[in-house]
XYZ file of C-alpha atoms in Angstrom:
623
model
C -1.345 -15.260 36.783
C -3.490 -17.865 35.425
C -6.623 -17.141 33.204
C -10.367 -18.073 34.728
C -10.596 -19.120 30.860
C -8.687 -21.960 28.885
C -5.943 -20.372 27.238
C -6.093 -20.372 23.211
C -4.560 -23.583 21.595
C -2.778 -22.627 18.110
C 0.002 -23.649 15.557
C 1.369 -21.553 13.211
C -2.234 -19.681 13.462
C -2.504 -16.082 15.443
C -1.894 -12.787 15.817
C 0.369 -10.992 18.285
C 1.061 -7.190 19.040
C 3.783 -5.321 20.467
C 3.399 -2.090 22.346
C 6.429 0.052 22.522
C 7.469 3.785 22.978
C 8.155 5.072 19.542
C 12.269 6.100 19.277
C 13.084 3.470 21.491
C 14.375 0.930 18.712
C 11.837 -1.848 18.822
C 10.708 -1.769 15.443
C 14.292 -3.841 14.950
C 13.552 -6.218 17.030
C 10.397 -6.844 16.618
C 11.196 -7.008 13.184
C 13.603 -9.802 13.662
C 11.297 -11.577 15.245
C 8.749 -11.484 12.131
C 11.114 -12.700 9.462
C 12.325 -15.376 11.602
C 9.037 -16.539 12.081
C 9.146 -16.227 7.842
C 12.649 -17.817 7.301
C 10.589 -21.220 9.638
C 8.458 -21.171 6.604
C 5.183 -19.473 7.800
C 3.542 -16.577 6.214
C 3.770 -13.449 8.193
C 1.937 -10.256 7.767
C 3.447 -7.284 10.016
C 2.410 -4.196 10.539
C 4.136 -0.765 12.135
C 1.355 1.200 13.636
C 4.028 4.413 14.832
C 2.609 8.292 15.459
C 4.337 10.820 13.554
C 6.370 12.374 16.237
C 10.248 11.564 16.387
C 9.811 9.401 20.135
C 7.898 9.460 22.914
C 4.513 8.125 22.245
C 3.189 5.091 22.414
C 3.748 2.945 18.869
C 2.729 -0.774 18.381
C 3.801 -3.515 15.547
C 1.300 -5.806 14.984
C 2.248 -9.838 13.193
C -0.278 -11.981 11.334
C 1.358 -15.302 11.806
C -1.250 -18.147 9.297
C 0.147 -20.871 8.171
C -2.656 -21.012 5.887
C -1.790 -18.270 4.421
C -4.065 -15.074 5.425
C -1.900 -12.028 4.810
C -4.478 -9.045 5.769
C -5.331 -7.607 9.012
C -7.587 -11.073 10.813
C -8.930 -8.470 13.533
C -8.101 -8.896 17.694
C -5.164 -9.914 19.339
C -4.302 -13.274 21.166
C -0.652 -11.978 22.510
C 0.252 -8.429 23.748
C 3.450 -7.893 24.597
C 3.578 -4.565 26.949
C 6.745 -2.740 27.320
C 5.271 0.753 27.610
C 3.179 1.584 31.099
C 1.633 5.023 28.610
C -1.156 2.512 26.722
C -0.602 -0.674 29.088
C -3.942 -0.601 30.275
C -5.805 -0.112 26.360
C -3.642 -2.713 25.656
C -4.661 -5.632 28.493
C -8.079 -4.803 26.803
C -7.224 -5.338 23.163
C -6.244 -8.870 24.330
C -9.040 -11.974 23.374
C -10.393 -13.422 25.997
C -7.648 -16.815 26.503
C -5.203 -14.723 25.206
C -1.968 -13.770 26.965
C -0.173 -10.312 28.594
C 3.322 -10.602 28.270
C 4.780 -7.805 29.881
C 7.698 -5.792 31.878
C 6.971 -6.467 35.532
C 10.378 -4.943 37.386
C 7.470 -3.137 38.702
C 4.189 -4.539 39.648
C 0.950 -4.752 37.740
C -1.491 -2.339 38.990
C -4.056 -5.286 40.385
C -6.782 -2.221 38.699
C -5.518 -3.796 35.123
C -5.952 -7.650 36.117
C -8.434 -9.489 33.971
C -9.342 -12.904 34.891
C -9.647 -14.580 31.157
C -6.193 -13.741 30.080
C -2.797 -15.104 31.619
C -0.805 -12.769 32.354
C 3.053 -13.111 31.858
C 5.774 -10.899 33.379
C 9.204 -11.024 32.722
C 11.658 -8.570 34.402
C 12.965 -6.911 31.363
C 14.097 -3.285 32.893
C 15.864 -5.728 35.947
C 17.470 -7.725 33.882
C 19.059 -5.124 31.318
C 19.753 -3.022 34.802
C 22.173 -5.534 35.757
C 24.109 -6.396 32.729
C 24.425 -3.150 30.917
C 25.461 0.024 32.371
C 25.141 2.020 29.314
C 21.627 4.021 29.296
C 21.151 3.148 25.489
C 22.172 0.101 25.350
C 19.682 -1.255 28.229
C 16.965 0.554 26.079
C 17.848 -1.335 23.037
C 18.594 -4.891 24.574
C 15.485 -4.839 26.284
C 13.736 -5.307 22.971
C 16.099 -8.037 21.832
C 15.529 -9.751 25.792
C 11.788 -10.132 24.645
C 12.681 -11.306 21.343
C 14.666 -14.135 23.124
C 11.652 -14.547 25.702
C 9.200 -15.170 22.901
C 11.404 -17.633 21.393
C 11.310 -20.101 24.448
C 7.415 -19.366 24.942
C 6.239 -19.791 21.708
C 9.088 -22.565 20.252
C 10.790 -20.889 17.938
C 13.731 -22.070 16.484
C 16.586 -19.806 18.092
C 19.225 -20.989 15.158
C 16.920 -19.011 12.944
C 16.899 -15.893 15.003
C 20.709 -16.810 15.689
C 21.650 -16.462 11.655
C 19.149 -13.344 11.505
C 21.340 -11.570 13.744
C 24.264 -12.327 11.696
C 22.793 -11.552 8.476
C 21.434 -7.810 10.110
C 24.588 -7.004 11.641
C 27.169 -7.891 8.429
C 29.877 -6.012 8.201
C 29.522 -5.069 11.827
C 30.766 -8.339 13.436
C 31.384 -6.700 16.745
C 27.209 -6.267 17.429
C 26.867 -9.774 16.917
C 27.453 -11.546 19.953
C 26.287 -9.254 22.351
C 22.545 -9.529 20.394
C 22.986 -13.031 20.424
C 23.505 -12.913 24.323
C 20.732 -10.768 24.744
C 18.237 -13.051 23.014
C 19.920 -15.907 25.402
C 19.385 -13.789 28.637
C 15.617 -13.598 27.622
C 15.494 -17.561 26.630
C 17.283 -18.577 29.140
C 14.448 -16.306 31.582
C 11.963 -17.776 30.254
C 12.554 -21.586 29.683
C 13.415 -21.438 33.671
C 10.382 -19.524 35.135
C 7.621 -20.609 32.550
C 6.105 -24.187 31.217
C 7.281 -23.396 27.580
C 5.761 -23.352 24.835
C 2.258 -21.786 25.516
C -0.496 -23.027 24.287
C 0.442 -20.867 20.984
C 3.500 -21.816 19.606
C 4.929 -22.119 15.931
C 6.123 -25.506 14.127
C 8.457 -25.271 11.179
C 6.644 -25.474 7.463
C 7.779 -25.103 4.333
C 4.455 -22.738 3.708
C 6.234 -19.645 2.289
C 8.043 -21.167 -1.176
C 10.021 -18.836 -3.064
C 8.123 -15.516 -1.643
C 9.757 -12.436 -0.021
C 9.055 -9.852 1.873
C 9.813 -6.524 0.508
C 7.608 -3.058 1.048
C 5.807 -1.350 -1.866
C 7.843 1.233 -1.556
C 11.294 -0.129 -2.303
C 9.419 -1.908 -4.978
C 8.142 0.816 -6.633
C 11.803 2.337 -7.047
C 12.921 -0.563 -8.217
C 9.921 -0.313 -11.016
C 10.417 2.616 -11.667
C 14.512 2.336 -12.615
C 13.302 -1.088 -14.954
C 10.861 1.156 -16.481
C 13.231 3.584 -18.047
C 13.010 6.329 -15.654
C 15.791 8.636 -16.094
C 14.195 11.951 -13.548
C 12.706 12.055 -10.184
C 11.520 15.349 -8.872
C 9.806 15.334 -5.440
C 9.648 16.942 -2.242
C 9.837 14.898 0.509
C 6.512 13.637 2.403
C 5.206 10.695 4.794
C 4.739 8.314 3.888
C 6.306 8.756 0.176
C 9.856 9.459 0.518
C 11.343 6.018 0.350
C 10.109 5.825 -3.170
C 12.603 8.105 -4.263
C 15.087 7.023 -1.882
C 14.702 3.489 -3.237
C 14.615 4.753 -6.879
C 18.065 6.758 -6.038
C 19.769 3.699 -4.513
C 18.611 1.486 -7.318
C 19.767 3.898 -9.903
C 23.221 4.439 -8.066
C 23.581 0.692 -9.330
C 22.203 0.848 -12.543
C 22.028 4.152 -14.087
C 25.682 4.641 -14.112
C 27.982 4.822 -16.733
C 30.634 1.978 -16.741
C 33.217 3.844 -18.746
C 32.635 7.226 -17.463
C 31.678 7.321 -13.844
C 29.000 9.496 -14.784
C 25.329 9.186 -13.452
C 22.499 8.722 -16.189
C 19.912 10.147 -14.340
C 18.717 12.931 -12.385
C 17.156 13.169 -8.799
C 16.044 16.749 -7.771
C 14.163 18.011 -4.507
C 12.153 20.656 -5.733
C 10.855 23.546 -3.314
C 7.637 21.683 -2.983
C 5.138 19.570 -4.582
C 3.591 22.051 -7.049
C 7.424 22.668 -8.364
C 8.198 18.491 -8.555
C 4.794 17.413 -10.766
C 6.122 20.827 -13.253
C 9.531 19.877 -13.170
C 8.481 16.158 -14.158
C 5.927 17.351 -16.883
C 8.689 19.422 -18.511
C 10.827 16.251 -18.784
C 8.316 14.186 -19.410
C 7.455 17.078 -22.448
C 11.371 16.742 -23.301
C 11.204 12.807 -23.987
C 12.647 11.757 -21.020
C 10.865 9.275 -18.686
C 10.008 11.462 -14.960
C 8.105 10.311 -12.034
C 7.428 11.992 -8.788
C 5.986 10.800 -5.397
C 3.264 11.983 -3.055
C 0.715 11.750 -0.966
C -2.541 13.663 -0.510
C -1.482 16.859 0.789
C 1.155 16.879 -2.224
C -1.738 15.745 -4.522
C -3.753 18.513 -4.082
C -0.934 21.151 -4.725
C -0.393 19.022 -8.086
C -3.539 19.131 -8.803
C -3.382 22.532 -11.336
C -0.498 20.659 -13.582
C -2.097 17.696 -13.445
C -4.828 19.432 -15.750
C -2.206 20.846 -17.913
C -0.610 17.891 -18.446
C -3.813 16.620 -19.024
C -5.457 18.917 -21.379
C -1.619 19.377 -23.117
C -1.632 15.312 -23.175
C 1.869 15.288 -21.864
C 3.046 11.787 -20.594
C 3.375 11.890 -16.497
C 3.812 9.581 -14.084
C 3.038 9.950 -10.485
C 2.658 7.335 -7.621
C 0.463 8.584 -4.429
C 1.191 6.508 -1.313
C -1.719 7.506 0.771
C -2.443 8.186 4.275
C -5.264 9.385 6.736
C -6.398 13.270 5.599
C -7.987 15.715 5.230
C -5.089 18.598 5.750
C -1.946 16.817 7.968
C -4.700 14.162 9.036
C -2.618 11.496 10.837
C 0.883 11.277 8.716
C 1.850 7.848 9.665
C -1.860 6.001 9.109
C -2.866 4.329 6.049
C -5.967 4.936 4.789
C -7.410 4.620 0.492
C -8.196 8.627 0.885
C -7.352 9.918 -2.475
C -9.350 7.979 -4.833
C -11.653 10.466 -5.871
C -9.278 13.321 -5.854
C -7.013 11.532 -7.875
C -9.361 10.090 -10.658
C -10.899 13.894 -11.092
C -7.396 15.780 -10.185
C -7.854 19.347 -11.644
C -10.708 21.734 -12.832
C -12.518 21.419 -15.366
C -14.037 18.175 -17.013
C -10.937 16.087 -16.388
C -10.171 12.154 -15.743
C -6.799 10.833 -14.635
C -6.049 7.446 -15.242
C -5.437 5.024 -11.515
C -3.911 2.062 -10.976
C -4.438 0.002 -7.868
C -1.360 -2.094 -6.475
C -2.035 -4.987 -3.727
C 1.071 -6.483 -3.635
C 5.207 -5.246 -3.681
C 5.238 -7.714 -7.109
C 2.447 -5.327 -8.712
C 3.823 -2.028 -7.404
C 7.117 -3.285 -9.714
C 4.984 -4.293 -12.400
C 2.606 -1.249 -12.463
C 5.687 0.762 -11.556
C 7.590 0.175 -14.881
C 4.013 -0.255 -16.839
C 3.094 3.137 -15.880
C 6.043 4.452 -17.880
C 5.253 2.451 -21.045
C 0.930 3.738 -20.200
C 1.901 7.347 -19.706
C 3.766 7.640 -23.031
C 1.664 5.301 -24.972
C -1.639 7.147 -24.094
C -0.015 10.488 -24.034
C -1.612 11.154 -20.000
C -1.450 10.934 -16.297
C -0.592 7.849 -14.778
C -1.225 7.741 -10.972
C -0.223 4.903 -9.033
C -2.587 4.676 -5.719
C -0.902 2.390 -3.159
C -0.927 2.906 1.116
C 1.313 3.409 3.710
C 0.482 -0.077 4.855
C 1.524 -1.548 1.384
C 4.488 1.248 0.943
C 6.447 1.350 4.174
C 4.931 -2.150 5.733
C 7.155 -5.449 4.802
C 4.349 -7.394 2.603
C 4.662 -11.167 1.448
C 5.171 -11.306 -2.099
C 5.605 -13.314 -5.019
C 9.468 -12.563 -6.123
C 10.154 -9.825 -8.340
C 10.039 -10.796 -11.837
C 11.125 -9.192 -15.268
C 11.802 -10.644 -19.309
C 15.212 -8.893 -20.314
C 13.359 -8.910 -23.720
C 10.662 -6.260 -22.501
C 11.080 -3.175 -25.115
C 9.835 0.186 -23.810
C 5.995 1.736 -25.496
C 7.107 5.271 -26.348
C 4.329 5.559 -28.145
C 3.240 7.509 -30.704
C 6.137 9.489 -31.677
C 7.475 10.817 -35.426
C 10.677 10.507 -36.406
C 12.508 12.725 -38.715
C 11.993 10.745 -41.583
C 8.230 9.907 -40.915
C 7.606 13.667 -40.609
C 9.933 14.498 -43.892
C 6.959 12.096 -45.381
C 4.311 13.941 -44.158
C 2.646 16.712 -45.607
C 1.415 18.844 -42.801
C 1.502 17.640 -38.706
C -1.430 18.206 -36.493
C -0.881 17.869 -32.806
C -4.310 17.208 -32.072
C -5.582 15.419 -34.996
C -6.444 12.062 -34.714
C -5.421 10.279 -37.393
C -5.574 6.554 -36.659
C -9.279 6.753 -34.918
C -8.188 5.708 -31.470
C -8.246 9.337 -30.015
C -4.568 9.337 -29.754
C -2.187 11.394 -31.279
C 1.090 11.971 -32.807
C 3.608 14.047 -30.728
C 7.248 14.600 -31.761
C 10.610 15.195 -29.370
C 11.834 19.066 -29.340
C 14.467 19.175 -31.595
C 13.267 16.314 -33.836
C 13.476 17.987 -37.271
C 15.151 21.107 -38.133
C 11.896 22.322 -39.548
C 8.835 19.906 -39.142
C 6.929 19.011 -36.242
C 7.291 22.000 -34.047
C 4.100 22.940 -31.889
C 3.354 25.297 -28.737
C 1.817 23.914 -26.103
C -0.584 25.494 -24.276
C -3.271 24.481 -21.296
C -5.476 27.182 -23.419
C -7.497 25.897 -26.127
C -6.443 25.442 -29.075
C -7.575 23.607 -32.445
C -5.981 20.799 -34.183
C -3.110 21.882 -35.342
C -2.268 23.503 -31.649
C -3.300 26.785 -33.089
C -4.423 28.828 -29.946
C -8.584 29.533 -30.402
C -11.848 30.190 -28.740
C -14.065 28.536 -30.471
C -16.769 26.774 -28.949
C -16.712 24.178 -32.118
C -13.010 23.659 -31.875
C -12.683 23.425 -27.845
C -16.087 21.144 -27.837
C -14.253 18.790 -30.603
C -11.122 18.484 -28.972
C -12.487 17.445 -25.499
C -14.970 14.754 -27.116
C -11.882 13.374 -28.672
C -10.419 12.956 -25.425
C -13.334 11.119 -24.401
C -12.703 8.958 -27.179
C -9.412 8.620 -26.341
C -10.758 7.374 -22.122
C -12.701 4.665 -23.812
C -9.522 3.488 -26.076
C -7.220 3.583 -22.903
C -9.570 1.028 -21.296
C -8.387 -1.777 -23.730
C -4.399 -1.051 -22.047
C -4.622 -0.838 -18.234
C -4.420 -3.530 -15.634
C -7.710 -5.760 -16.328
C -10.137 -6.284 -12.634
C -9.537 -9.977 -11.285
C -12.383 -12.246 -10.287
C -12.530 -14.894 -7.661
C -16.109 -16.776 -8.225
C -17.842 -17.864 -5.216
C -18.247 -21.570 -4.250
C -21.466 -21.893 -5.176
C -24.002 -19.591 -7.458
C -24.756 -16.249 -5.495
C -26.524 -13.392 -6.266
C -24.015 -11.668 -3.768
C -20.690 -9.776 -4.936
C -18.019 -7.733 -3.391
C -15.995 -5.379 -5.167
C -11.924 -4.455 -3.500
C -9.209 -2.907 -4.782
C -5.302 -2.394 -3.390
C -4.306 -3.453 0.722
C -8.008 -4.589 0.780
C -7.989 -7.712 -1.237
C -6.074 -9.802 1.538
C -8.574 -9.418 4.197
C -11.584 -9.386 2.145
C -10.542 -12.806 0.730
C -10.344 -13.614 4.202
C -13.654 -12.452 5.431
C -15.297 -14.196 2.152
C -13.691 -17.895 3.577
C -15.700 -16.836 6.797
C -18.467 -16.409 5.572
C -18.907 -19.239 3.529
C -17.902 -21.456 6.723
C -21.349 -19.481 7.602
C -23.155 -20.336 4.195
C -22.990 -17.037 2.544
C -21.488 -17.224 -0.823
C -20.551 -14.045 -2.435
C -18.274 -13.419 -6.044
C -15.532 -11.320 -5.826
C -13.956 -8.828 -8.064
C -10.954 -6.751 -7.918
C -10.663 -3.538 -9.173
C -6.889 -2.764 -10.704
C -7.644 0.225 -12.858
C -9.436 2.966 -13.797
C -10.912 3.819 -16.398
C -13.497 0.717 -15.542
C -13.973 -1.469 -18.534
C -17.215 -3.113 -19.343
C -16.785 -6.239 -17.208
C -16.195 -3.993 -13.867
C -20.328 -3.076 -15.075
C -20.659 -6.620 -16.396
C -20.355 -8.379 -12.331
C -22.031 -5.561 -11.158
C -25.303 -5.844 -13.367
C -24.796 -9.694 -13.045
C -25.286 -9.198 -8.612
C -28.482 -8.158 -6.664
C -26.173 -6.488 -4.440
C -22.636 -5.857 -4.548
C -20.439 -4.743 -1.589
C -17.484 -2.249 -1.897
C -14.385 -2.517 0.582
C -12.660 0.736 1.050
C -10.286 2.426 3.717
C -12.089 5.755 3.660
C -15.283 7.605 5.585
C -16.756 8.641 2.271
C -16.981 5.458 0.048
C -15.036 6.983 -2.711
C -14.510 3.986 -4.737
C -18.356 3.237 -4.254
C -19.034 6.575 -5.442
C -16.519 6.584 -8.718
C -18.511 3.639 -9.875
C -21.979 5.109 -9.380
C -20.859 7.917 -11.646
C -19.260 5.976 -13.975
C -21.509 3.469 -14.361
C -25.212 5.452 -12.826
C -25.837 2.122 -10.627
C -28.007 3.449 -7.798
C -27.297 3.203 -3.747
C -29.453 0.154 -3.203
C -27.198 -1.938 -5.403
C -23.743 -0.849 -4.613
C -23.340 -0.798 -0.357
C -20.283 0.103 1.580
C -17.825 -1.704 3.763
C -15.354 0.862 5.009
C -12.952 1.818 7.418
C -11.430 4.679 8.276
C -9.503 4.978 11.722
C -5.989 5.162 10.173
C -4.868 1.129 10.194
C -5.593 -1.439 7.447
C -9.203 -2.737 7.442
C -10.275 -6.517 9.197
C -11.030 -9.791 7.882
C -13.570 -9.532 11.053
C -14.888 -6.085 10.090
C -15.372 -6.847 6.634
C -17.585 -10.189 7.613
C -19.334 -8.184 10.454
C -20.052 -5.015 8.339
C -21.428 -7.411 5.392
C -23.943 -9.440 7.759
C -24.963 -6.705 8.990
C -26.389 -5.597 5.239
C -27.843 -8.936 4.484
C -31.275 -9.054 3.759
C -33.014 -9.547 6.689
C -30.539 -9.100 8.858
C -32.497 -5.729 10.755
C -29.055 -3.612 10.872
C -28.706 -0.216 10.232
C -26.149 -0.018 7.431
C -22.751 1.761 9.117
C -22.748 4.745 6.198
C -26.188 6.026 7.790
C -24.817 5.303 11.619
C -21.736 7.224 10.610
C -24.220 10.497 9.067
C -25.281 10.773 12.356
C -21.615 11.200 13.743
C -22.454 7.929 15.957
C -19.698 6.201 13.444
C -16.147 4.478 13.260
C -14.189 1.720 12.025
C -13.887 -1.476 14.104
C-alpha cells in the first residue's frame, strides 16, 4: 500500500520498533539486527520494552539508529515492524506520518487499521516459515530471523555483517549456523523480489562508532565490583537487579580463584530476602571484608532499618539499586528514577545516605569499584542509583578502562602497631577534624582497639549513653563528616550553552542522553540553556553555584513526584519558581521530544500550564 504522504527520506538517521509476543524469542533477533547495524559503524541505542510475565503478552524492542550520535530515547517511530495481531492496531498508530508498517500479512490487514500517510509493507512471514519448517518451534523462532533478513534488503544493510554475527552468536554450536543464515536469506531473498529496495530509510556504512561497545550496566557493574576488591555478595534475587550478581559471580569465577588451590576467594550467598542480604553485607563489611548487595525499590525499603544502623554504627556498605516503576510491585520490567528520595533519606531518624548517579556502562564500572574505596574511606553507605534501561538495556559506551597501579582506600584503619602507640582509642572521636574516624579490624590487637557496636547511642569512646549532650555531639559530627565527604564523590559535569543564557537544566543518570538531545533542538529554535549533570550526592557548592547563577533552572527526572527537584530544594532552600520539573513517569526512558516540549511549554510567555499542576489534577502522564 502506498502512503497519501511522501515517505521519510533518511541515512543512518531514525528510529524503528519491533512488536513481538514476549517468550517467543525475538529479543535475539532483533538483537542481531542492532549490533549489526553497530558493527557498520553507526551508533545504536536499543531498548527492550518486555512485561513481566514469562510469554504471552505483547513486548516491543525499540532501536535509535543516529549517525550523529544521539543515544537517548528521540521520541516517535518511523518503522514498526508488526508480528503480533494483540497490539497491531496501537502500533499502526505509533507510526509518523511517512513512516512505514512492516508487517506479517499470511493473513490480511483488517482494511479498519489502514492509514493513508504510512506505507504499509507485508511480508508473509507465518507462510513462509509454514512451508520450510515443520517443527512448531522452530517456525516461531525463524520467523524472527526471516524479518531480520527482510530488513536487511529494505533498508541496505550489509548482510556479510549480519552473516559473521550469526557465526560469532552461535560459536561452539556450528550446527545452528547455516540454517540462521538461510533464514535471513529466505527473508532477503522475499524482499529484494517483491519490493523496490532500499526504502527511502536505509543505512550507509560509517566508521561513527570508534573504539565503543555496547555492554549493559549491569554486567558492568559486576565487573566493577570484582576490580574493586569485592570479596561477598549477599542478595536475594529481584527484577531488574539480579544480573548484577550474576555478572559479579561469573566475573569472579575468573578472577577470584586461587591458581594453586582451586579454591574460590570469594563468597556469593542468596539470603532469605532483602532485609537478611544488606545484614549479611554489613557484618562483612564490619569484618573488613569488601560486600555489596543488589536491589531495587521494593528490596530498598526492607533495607531500609540496616541502612540506619550501618549508618549511625558508620560501618562501610555498599549497595547498588537498579530501579524500576513502583510503588509496591509497580511494573517490574519498566525503568523509571523512583528511588531517589528514599534512597538519599533511607532509614528513621535524621539520616543521609550518600548516591551516586551512573549514565553510562563505563561509569557503572568506575563508580562500581569507587564505591568500595568511598564506603571504606568515609566509613558509610554507598548507594549506586542506576535503571533498568541502563542495567539490563545494551548501552553505547566508551570501553572499559582500569590503571593496574590503582591501590584500594581502606581508609582509616589502625594497625597493631599504630594502636600499641596510642594511649587510649575512641571510636567516635574525631581526631584529625574531618569528622571521620578511626576504626580497627576484629581481631587486630590482642588487647587494644576493641569496641561494641551498637545502633543505640553511645559517646565517644562507644560507651553506650543517653545523654542528650553526648547523642547531640555525635550526630553534629556526622554532619561534619556530610560536608567533608563532598570533597570525594563524583564531581556534577557542565555543558555551557552556545551562547549566554539565563536558562539551565539540571539531569542526572539515563537522562543525560536525551536531554543533550532536546538542548541541540532547541537551540536550532534559539533557546539556549546551560546544562549540568548531577553525579552525586551530597551536592557540593557548585551544584548551588549554576543554580543561583540561572533565572530558572529545569530538572529532568523519570518519576511523578520530582524527587531530584525536591532533594535540591531541601538541600539547598531554592524555592518552586526557580527550580521547574521535566518528568516522566510511564515506565520507559524519557524523550528528546518530551524534554523540548515539556521545557517550551515553561518558557516565559509561553501561556502553558506547567505538567506538575496538570498532573495534581489527575489529568497527567508522560508523553
Amino acid at each position: 500500500m502506498n502512503a497519501s504522504v511522501a515517505p521519510i527520506k533518511a541515512v543512518n538517521d531514525f528510529v524503528i520498533k519491533f512488536a513481538n509476543v514476549n517468550g517467543t524469542g525475538s529479543a535475539s533477533a532483533n538483537n542481531l539486527f542492532a549490533k549489526a547495524l553497530f558493527r557498520m559503524g553507526l551508533p545504536v541505542s536499543p531498548k527492550n520494552i518486555f512485561p513481566s510475565n514469562i510469554q504471552g503478552l505483547p513486548t516491543w524492542y525499540e532501536v535509535r539508529v543516529s549517525e550523529k550520535g544521539y543515544l537517548g530515547r528521540r521520541g516517535g517511530v518511523d518503522i514498526m515492524l508488526s508480528v503480533n495481531p494483540q497490539s497491531m492496531a496501537a502500533d499502526i498508530q505509533e507510526v509518523e506520518p511517512g513512516g512505514y508498517f512492516i508487517y506479517d500479512n499470511t493473513k490480511a490487514l483488517d482494511l479498519r487499521l489502514h492509514r493513508a500517510d504510512i506505507t504499509f509493507i507485508g511480508i508473509p512471514l507465518t507462510a513462509i516459515c509454514n512451508e520450510q519448517y515443520k517443527d512448531p518451534r522452530q517456525r516461531q523462532l525463524f520467523k524472527n530471523v526471516i524479518y531480520v533478513g527482510a530488513l536487511a534488503a529494505l533498508l541496505d544493510m550489509d548482510f556479510k555483517v549480519l552473516s559473521a554475527l550469526v557465526s560469532d552468536q552461535f560459536k561452539g554450536k556450528e550446527k545452528l549456523v547455516l540454517p540462521n543464515i538461510a533464514a535471513l536469506e529466505l527473508g532477503h531473498q522475499y524482499a529484494k523480489e517483491h519490493f523496490d529496495c532500499p526504502i527511502s530509510i536505509r543505512v550507509e556504512t560509517r566508521d561513527a562508532v570508534g573504539d565503543s561497545i555496547l555492554l549493559d550496566g549491569n554486567t558492568a557493574l559486576g565487573l566493577g565490583a570484582v576490580y574493586g576488591g569485592a570479596t561477598v555478595a549477599a542478595w536475594y534475587p529481584i527484577t531488574p537487579s539480579t544480573s548484577v550478581v550474576d555478572a559479579f559471580d561469573k566475573y569472579a569465577k575468573r578472577m577470584r580463584i586461587n591458581a594453586g588451590t582451586g579454591e574460590h576467594n570469594y563468597a556469593i550467598v542468596q539470603a532469605e530476602d532483602e532485609l537478611a542480604a544488606i545484614g549479611m553485607v554489613i557484618g562483612a563489611s564490619w569484618n573488613g571484608a569488601r560486600a555489596f548487595t543488589a536491589t531495587s525499590g521494593p528490596g530498598l525499603s526492607l533495607m531500609s532499618e540496616f541502612l540506619g544502623l550501618a549508618y549511625f554504627a558508620e560501618i562501610p556498605t555498599v549497595l547498588i539499586d537498579v530501579q524500576r516503576a513502583g510503588p509496591s510491585t509497580g511494573m517490574p520490567t519498566r525503568t523509571q528514577q523512583s528511588d531517589v528520595l528514599s534512597a538519599a533519606y533511607a532509614s528513621h531518624g535524621d539520616t543521609k545516605q550518600v548516591l551516586l548517579f551512573p549514565s553510562s556502562p563505563a561509569e557503572c564500572f568506575e563508580f562500581g569499584a569507587q564505591s568500595f574505596d568511598l564506603a571504606e574511606r568515609l566509613q558509610t553507605p554507598i548507594i549506586l542509583m542506576t535503571d533498568l534501561d541502563l542495567g539490563m538495556n545494551d548501552n553505547m559506551s566508551p570501553p572499559l578502562r582500569w590503571d593496574d597501579e590503582r591501590t584500594y582506600d581502606r581508609g582509616k584503619v589502625l594497625t597493631a602497631e599504630q594502636l600499641d602507640s596510642m594511649e587510649k582509642f575512641g571510636r567516635y572521636l574525631d581526631v584529625d577534624g574531618d569528622a571521620i574516624c578511626y576504626r580497627t579490624y576484629p581481631g587486630a590487637h590482642p588487647s587494644k582497639g576493641t569496641f561494641f557496636t551498637r545502633g543505640t547511642s553511645r559517646d565517644e569512646y562507644a560507651i553506650y549513653t543517653e545523654k542528650g549532650e553526648e547523642y547531640e555531639k555525635n550526630m553534629l559530627r556526622l554532619m561534619r563528616k556530610w560536608e567533608t565527604i563532598k570533597d570525594y564523590v563524583p564531581a556534577p559535569e557542565f555543558k555551557p550553552a552556545a551562547q549566554k543564557t539565563d536558562l539551565g537544566v539540571i539531569y542526572y543518570g539515563t537522562s543525560e542522553a536525551s536531554t543533550v538531545e532536546a538542548l541541540d533542538y532547541l537551540a536550532d529554535e534559539g533557546v539556549y540553556v546551560d546544562a549540568m549533570r548531577v553525579r552525586s550526592f551530597p551536592f557540593n557548592d557548585d551544584v548551588e553555584a549554576f543554580i543561583e547563577q540561572h533565572d530558572r533552572v529545569f530538572v529532568v527526572e523519570q518519576n511523578r513526584d520530582a524527587q531530584l527537584r525536591t532533594l535540591l530544594m531541601a538541600e539547598f532552600e531554592f524555592g518552586p519558581d526557580k527550580l521547574k520539573s521535566v518528568l516522566c513517569f510511564d515506565g520507559t526512558p524519557i524523550s528528546a521530544r518530551n524534554i523540548k516540549k515539556q521545557i517550551k511549554q515553561q518558557l516565559p510567555g509561553s501561556n502553558v500550564t506547567p505538567f506538575q499542576r496538570r498532573f495534581r489534577r489527575a489529568q497527567g502522564g508522560a508523553a
